[in-house]
Amino acid sequence: MGGIFGVASKNSCTLDLFFGVDYHSHLGTKRGGMAVYGANGFARSIHNIENSPFRTKFDGDLDELEGTIGIGCISDNEPQPLLIQSHLGSFAITTVGKINNQQALVERAYENGHIHFLEMSGGRINPTELTAALINQKSTITEGLLYAQEQIEGSMSILILTPEGIYASRDRLGRTPIMVGYKEDAFCVSFESFAYINLGYSDYKELGPGEIVYITPESVEQMAPPREEMKMCSFLWVYYGYPTSTYEGINVETMRYECGKMLAKRDDVRTDIVAGVPDSGIAHAVGYANESGIPFARPFIKYTPTWPRSFMPQSQNQRNLIARMKLIPVDALIRDKSLLLIDDSIVRGTQLGETTEFLYQSGAKEVHIRPACPPLMFGCPYLNFSRSNSELDLITRRIIREREGDNVPDDILADYANPDSQNYKEMVEEIRKMLNFTTLRYHRLDDLVASIGVSPCKLCTYCWSGKK
């Protein structure tokens, strides 16, 4: 995944940019970067943040990153922002998204006269550099952004820093958000709406799908209007979005309360306590507890001083180990108790299965699991949400392969995604037995959409339904 932030100010933008980018640290774990334009022209810094927070890596760079206009990012993948010199002038660019047709676009760029791309490790091409190459094929930055959005299969939200201002382009179908904030003498642009509140900014506007604006310290000018069609990622509300953020007018925390409430309405199990798997399941569990009347408690506490993020390492085995090391049991709330746990989702099942065993070993009588979303059936083709190399990393698809073989027709997969089908019920039971849960009941997709409260036609639910 990743997050982006920018500031255009009449005064120094450096501290606002620094803290605004830092507030996106939950969206990426590999690299952070900032670029500014000031009296000495462009300045940029990029650091690896896999083993230390963004703040500690960039604190020493602030004197060198002095300017009035700047952009920055937290990235799970490529180094950025990039500094580009072209017939459109010099600019910096940062992006968040995924390009699925990268090879075809590279070949087309060569045909159109592009000479070379820099290779990253593993022979990959930086998608932000490729996006810049697409933009540079047109005669203006606005035309280039529109062209890039049309050519890219996947999604790509983009910030471009010029000496005078910032171009912000939300991806063509609005899968990820872009918000604009304002205060006296400055505007900012942000993936997360909460990232600028403590910096003194107020909400100015949320860009629509494909909308492009040009931001200066004095104004926000619309360069291209929003499109009608939108496919906002539903998983942002369920998991990735920070609780204090709001997308399309729907706050993440309140959506999660509603999600837990609807889970409880369809459930009849009675347990001693309801708990959320820290941190992403807690708000869902609060909603469930409030609706069911079962007390909310925290039977294990997340130890974060030295283990801030369970998905930090690149190795899945290391991530599982760190996730296990972070959870400290509260014996008085576990021993001889029946527990109902809500996690945001079940992907591979490894971590939640180990957490369940950990609870049994700590004396729990029963462990009932209620994921806050439907079974994940399809890898996301639009956003870099996971390091999974194959859909067979998903526990659902491994069970379906065991039952149906390697080549499963689309109509059979659709039947497994249908919560009213026999295949669905048997798949869920297989997952329950494999992970040793007392009971397992997933959130229904129709209930999830209702929990969000945005028109279903404006939401992407591909990872659960397979429908684009």
mmCIF file with all atom_site columns, N, CA and C in Angstrom, residues 153-182:
data_model
loop_
_atom_site.group_PDB
_atom_site.id
_atom_site.type_symbol
_atom_site.label_atom_id
_atom_site.label_alt_id
_atom_site.label_comp_id
_atom_site.label_asym_id
_atom_site.label_entity_id
_atom_site.label_seq_id
_atom_site.pdbx_PDB_ins_code
_atom_site.Cartn_x
_atom_site.Cartn_y
_atom_site.Cartn_z
_atom_site.occupancy
_atom_site.B_iso_or_equiv
_atom_site.pdbx_formal_charge
_atom_site.auth_seq_id
_atom_site.auth_comp_id
_atom_site.auth_asym_id
_atom_site.auth_atom_id
_atom_site.pdbx_PDB_model_num
ATOM 1  N N  . GLU A 1 153 ? -3.714  0.291  -16.163 1.00 0.00 ? 153 GLU A N  1
ATOM 2  C CA . GLU A 1 153 ? -4.675  -0.704 -15.697 1.00 0.00 ? 153 GLU A CA 1
ATOM 3  C C  . GLU A 1 153 ? -4.314  -1.037 -14.256 1.00 0.00 ? 153 GLU A C  1
ATOM 4  N N  . GLY A 1 154 ? -5.231  -0.800 -13.365 1.00 0.00 ? 154 GLY A N  1
ATOM 5  C CA . GLY A 1 154 ? -4.990  -0.933 -11.939 1.00 0.00 ? 154 GLY A CA 1
ATOM 6  C C  . GLY A 1 154 ? -5.520  0.316  -11.272 1.00 0.00 ? 154 GLY A C  1
ATOM 7  N N  . SER A 1 155 ? -4.654  1.055  -10.605 1.00 0.00 ? 155 SER A N  1
ATOM 8  C CA . SER A 1 155 ? -5.051  2.350  -10.055 1.00 0.00 ? 155 SER A CA 1
ATOM 9  C C  . SER A 1 155 ? -3.798  3.147  -9.754  1.00 0.00 ? 155 SER A C  1
ATOM 10 N N  . MET A 1 156 ? -3.916  4.477  -9.819  1.00 0.00 ? 156 MET A N  1
ATOM 11 C CA . MET A 1 156 ? -2.767  5.311  -9.525  1.00 0.00 ? 156 MET A CA 1
ATOM 12 C C  . MET A 1 156 ? -3.217  6.709  -9.139  1.00 0.00 ? 156 MET A C  1
ATOM 13 N N  . SER A 1 157 ? -3.028  7.066  -7.861  1.00 0.00 ? 157 SER A N  1
ATOM 14 C CA . SER A 1 157 ? -3.215  8.442  -7.425  1.00 0.00 ? 157 SER A CA 1
ATOM 15 C C  . SER A 1 157 ? -1.849  9.107  -7.398  1.00 0.00 ? 157 SER A C  1
ATOM 16 N N  . ILE A 1 158 ? -1.807  10.382 -7.802  1.00 0.00 ? 158 ILE A N  1
ATOM 17 C CA . ILE A 1 158 ? -0.531  11.018 -8.135  1.00 0.00 ? 158 ILE A CA 1
ATOM 18 C C  . ILE A 1 158 ? -0.455  12.428 -7.553  1.00 0.00 ? 158 ILE A C  1
ATOM 19 N N  . LEU A 1 159 ? 0.710   12.772 -6.992  1.00 0.00 ? 159 LEU A N  1
ATOM 20 C CA . LEU A 1 159 ? 1.037   14.151 -6.649  1.00 0.00 ? 159 LEU A CA 1
ATOM 21 C C  . LEU A 1 159 ? 2.257   14.566 -7.449  1.00 0.00 ? 159 LEU A C  1
ATOM 22 N N  . ILE A 1 160 ? 2.192   15.755 -8.072  1.00 0.00 ? 160 ILE A N  1
ATOM 23 C CA . ILE A 1 160 ? 3.327   16.313 -8.814  1.00 0.00 ? 160 ILE A CA 1
ATOM 24 C C  . ILE A 1 160 ? 3.664   17.673 -8.229  1.00 0.00 ? 160 ILE A C  1
ATOM 25 N N  . LEU A 1 161 ? 4.918   17.841 -7.837  1.00 0.00 ? 161 LEU A N  1
ATOM 26 C CA . LEU A 1 161 ? 5.406   19.093 -7.268  1.00 0.00 ? 161 LEU A CA 1
ATOM 27 C C  . LEU A 1 161 ? 6.149   19.883 -8.339  1.00 0.00 ? 161 LEU A C  1
ATOM 28 N N  . THR A 1 162 ? 5.688   21.099 -8.621  1.00 0.00 ? 162 THR A N  1
ATOM 29 C CA . THR A 1 162 ? 6.372   22.022 -9.525  1.00 0.00 ? 162 THR A CA 1
ATOM 30 C C  . THR A 1 162 ? 6.868   23.211 -8.705  1.00 0.00 ? 162 THR A C  1
ATOM 31 N N  . PRO A 1 163 ? 7.678   24.095 -9.287  1.00 0.00 ? 163 PRO A N  1
ATOM 32 C CA . PRO A 1 163 ? 8.150   25.257 -8.528  1.00 0.00 ? 163 PRO A CA 1
ATOM 33 C C  . PRO A 1 163 ? 7.036   26.179 -8.047  1.00 0.00 ? 163 PRO A C  1
ATOM 34 N N  . GLU A 1 164 ? 5.866   26.110 -8.666  1.00 0.00 ? 164 GLU A N  1
ATOM 35 C CA . GLU A 1 164 ? 4.781   27.024 -8.313  1.00 0.00 ? 164 GLU A CA 1
ATOM 36 C C  . GLU A 1 164 ? 3.667   26.370 -7.500  1.00 0.00 ? 164 GLU A C  1
ATOM 37 N N  . GLY A 1 165 ? 3.507   25.043 -7.594  1.00 0.00 ? 165 GLY A N  1
ATOM 38 C CA . GLY A 1 165 ? 2.386   24.412 -6.912  1.00 0.00 ? 165 GLY A CA 1
ATOM 39 C C  . GLY A 1 165 ? 2.403   22.904 -7.045  1.00 0.00 ? 165 GLY A C  1
ATOM 40 N N  . ILE A 1 166 ? 1.280   22.281 -6.648  1.00 0.00 ? 166 ILE A N  1
ATOM 41 C CA . ILE A 1 166 ? 1.154   20.821 -6.628  1.00 0.00 ? 166 ILE A CA 1
ATOM 42 C C  . ILE A 1 166 ? -0.058  20.405 -7.461  1.00 0.00 ? 166 ILE A C  1
ATOM 43 N N  . TYR A 1 167 ? 0.154   19.485 -8.390  1.00 0.00 ? 167 TYR A N  1
ATOM 44 C CA . TYR A 1 167 ? -0.951  18.825 -9.087  1.00 0.00 ? 167 TYR A CA 1
ATOM 45 C C  . TYR A 1 167 ? -1.330  17.576 -8.284  1.00 0.00 ? 167 TYR A C  1
ATOM 46 N N  . ALA A 1 168 ? -2.614  17.413 -8.017  1.00 0.00 ? 168 ALA A N  1
ATOM 47 C CA . ALA A 1 168 ? -3.115  16.215 -7.336  1.00 0.00 ? 168 ALA A CA 1
ATOM 48 C C  . ALA A 1 168 ? -4.133  15.542 -8.237  1.00 0.00 ? 168 ALA A C  1
ATOM 49 N N  . SER A 1 169 ? -3.929  14.265 -8.507  1.00 0.00 ? 169 SER A N  1
ATOM 50 C CA . SER A 1 169 ? -4.808  13.498 -9.392  1.00 0.00 ? 169 SER A CA 1
ATOM 51 C C  . SER A 1 169 ? -5.255  12.235 -8.675  1.00 0.00 ? 169 SER A C  1
ATOM 52 N N  . ARG A 1 170 ? -6.552  12.156 -8.335  1.00 0.00 ? 170 ARG A N  1
ATOM 53 C CA . ARG A 1 170 ? -7.079  10.930 -7.735  1.00 0.00 ? 170 ARG A CA 1
ATOM 54 C C  . ARG A 1 170 ? -7.235  9.874  -8.822  1.00 0.00 ? 170 ARG A C  1
ATOM 55 N N  . ASP A 1 171 ? -7.012  8.616  -8.480  1.00 0.00 ? 171 ASP A N  1
ATOM 56 C CA . ASP A 1 171 ? -7.059  7.565  -9.497  1.00 0.00 ? 171 ASP A CA 1
ATOM 57 C C  . ASP A 1 171 ? -8.420  7.515  -10.186 1.00 0.00 ? 171 ASP A C  1
ATOM 58 N N  . ARG A 1 172 ? -8.420  7.000  -11.388 1.00 0.00 ? 172 ARG A N  1
ATOM 59 C CA . ARG A 1 172 ? -9.537  7.149  -12.320 1.00 0.00 ? 172 ARG A CA 1
ATOM 60 C C  . ARG A 1 172 ? -10.878 6.678  -11.748 1.00 0.00 ? 172 ARG A C  1
ATOM 61 N N  . LEU A 1 173 ? -10.861 5.609  -10.951 1.00 0.00 ? 173 LEU A N  1
ATOM 62 C CA . LEU A 1 173 ? -12.099 5.097  -10.370 1.00 0.00 ? 173 LEU A CA 1
ATOM 63 C C  . LEU A 1 173 ? -12.204 5.385  -8.870  1.00 0.00 ? 173 LEU A C  1
ATOM 64 N N  . GLY A 1 174 ? -11.336 6.232  -8.376  1.00 0.00 ? 174 GLY A N  1
ATOM 65 C CA . GLY A 1 174 ? -11.428 6.640  -6.976  1.00 0.00 ? 174 GLY A CA 1
ATOM 66 C C  . GLY A 1 174 ? -11.250 5.502  -5.995  1.00 0.00 ? 174 GLY A C  1
ATOM 67 N N  . ARG A 1 175 ? -10.387 4.553  -6.306  1.00 0.00 ? 175 ARG A N  1
ATOM 68 C CA . ARG A 1 175 ? -10.194 3.415  -5.397  1.00 0.00 ? 175 ARG A CA 1
ATOM 69 C C  . ARG A 1 175 ? -9.522  3.852  -4.099  1.00 0.00 ? 175 ARG A C  1
ATOM 70 N N  . THR A 1 176 ? -8.665  4.858  -4.184  1.00 0.00 ? 176 THR A N  1
ATOM 71 C CA . THR A 1 176 ? -8.046  5.427  -2.992  1.00 0.00 ? 176 THR A CA 1
ATOM 72 C C  . THR A 1 176 ? -8.461  6.888  -2.867  1.00 0.00 ? 176 THR A C  1
ATOM 73 N N  . PRO A 1 177 ? -8.448  7.448  -1.653  1.00 0.00 ? 177 PRO A N  1
ATOM 74 C CA . PRO A 1 177 ? -8.939  8.806  -1.434  1.00 0.00 ? 177 PRO A CA 1
ATOM 75 C C  . PRO A 1 177 ? -7.857  9.865  -1.606  1.00 0.00 ? 177 PRO A C  1
ATOM 76 N N  . ILE A 1 178 ? -8.273  11.072 -1.909  1.00 0.00 ? 178 ILE A N  1
ATOM 77 C CA . ILE A 1 178 ? -7.416  12.254 -1.817  1.00 0.00 ? 178 ILE A CA 1
ATOM 78 C C  . ILE A 1 178 ? -8.246  13.390 -1.238  1.00 0.00 ? 178 ILE A C  1
ATOM 79 N N  . MET A 1 179 ? -7.774  13.942 -0.126  1.00 0.00 ? 179 MET A N  1
ATOM 80 C CA . MET A 1 179 ? -8.438  15.048 0.556   1.00 0.00 ? 179 MET A CA 1
ATOM 81 C C  . MET A 1 179 ? -7.582  16.303 0.470   1.00 0.00 ? 179 MET A C  1
ATOM 82 N N  . VAL A 1 180 ? -8.238  17.464 0.419   1.00 0.00 ? 180 VAL A N  1
ATOM 83 C CA . VAL A 1 180 ? -7.548  18.750 0.452   1.00 0.00 ? 180 VAL A CA 1
ATOM 84 C C  . VAL A 1 180 ? -7.943  19.467 1.735   1.00 0.00 ? 180 VAL A C  1
ATOM 85 N N  . GLY A 1 181 ? -6.951  19.999 2.444   1.00 0.00 ? 181 GLY A N  1
ATOM 86 C CA . GLY A 1 181 ? -7.196  20.768 3.655   1.00 0.00 ? 181 GLY A CA 1
ATOM 87 C C  . GLY A 1 181 ? -6.699  22.195 3.492   1.00 0.00 ? 181 GLY A C  1
ATOM 88 N N  . TYR A 1 182 ? -7.174  23.079 4.345   1.00 0.00 ? 182 TYR A N  1
ATOM 89 C CA . TYR A 1 182 ? -6.740  24.482 4.245   1.00 0.00 ? 182 TYR A CA 1
ATOM 90 C C  . TYR A 1 182 ? -6.580  25.097 5.626   1.00 0.00 ? 182 TYR A C  1
#
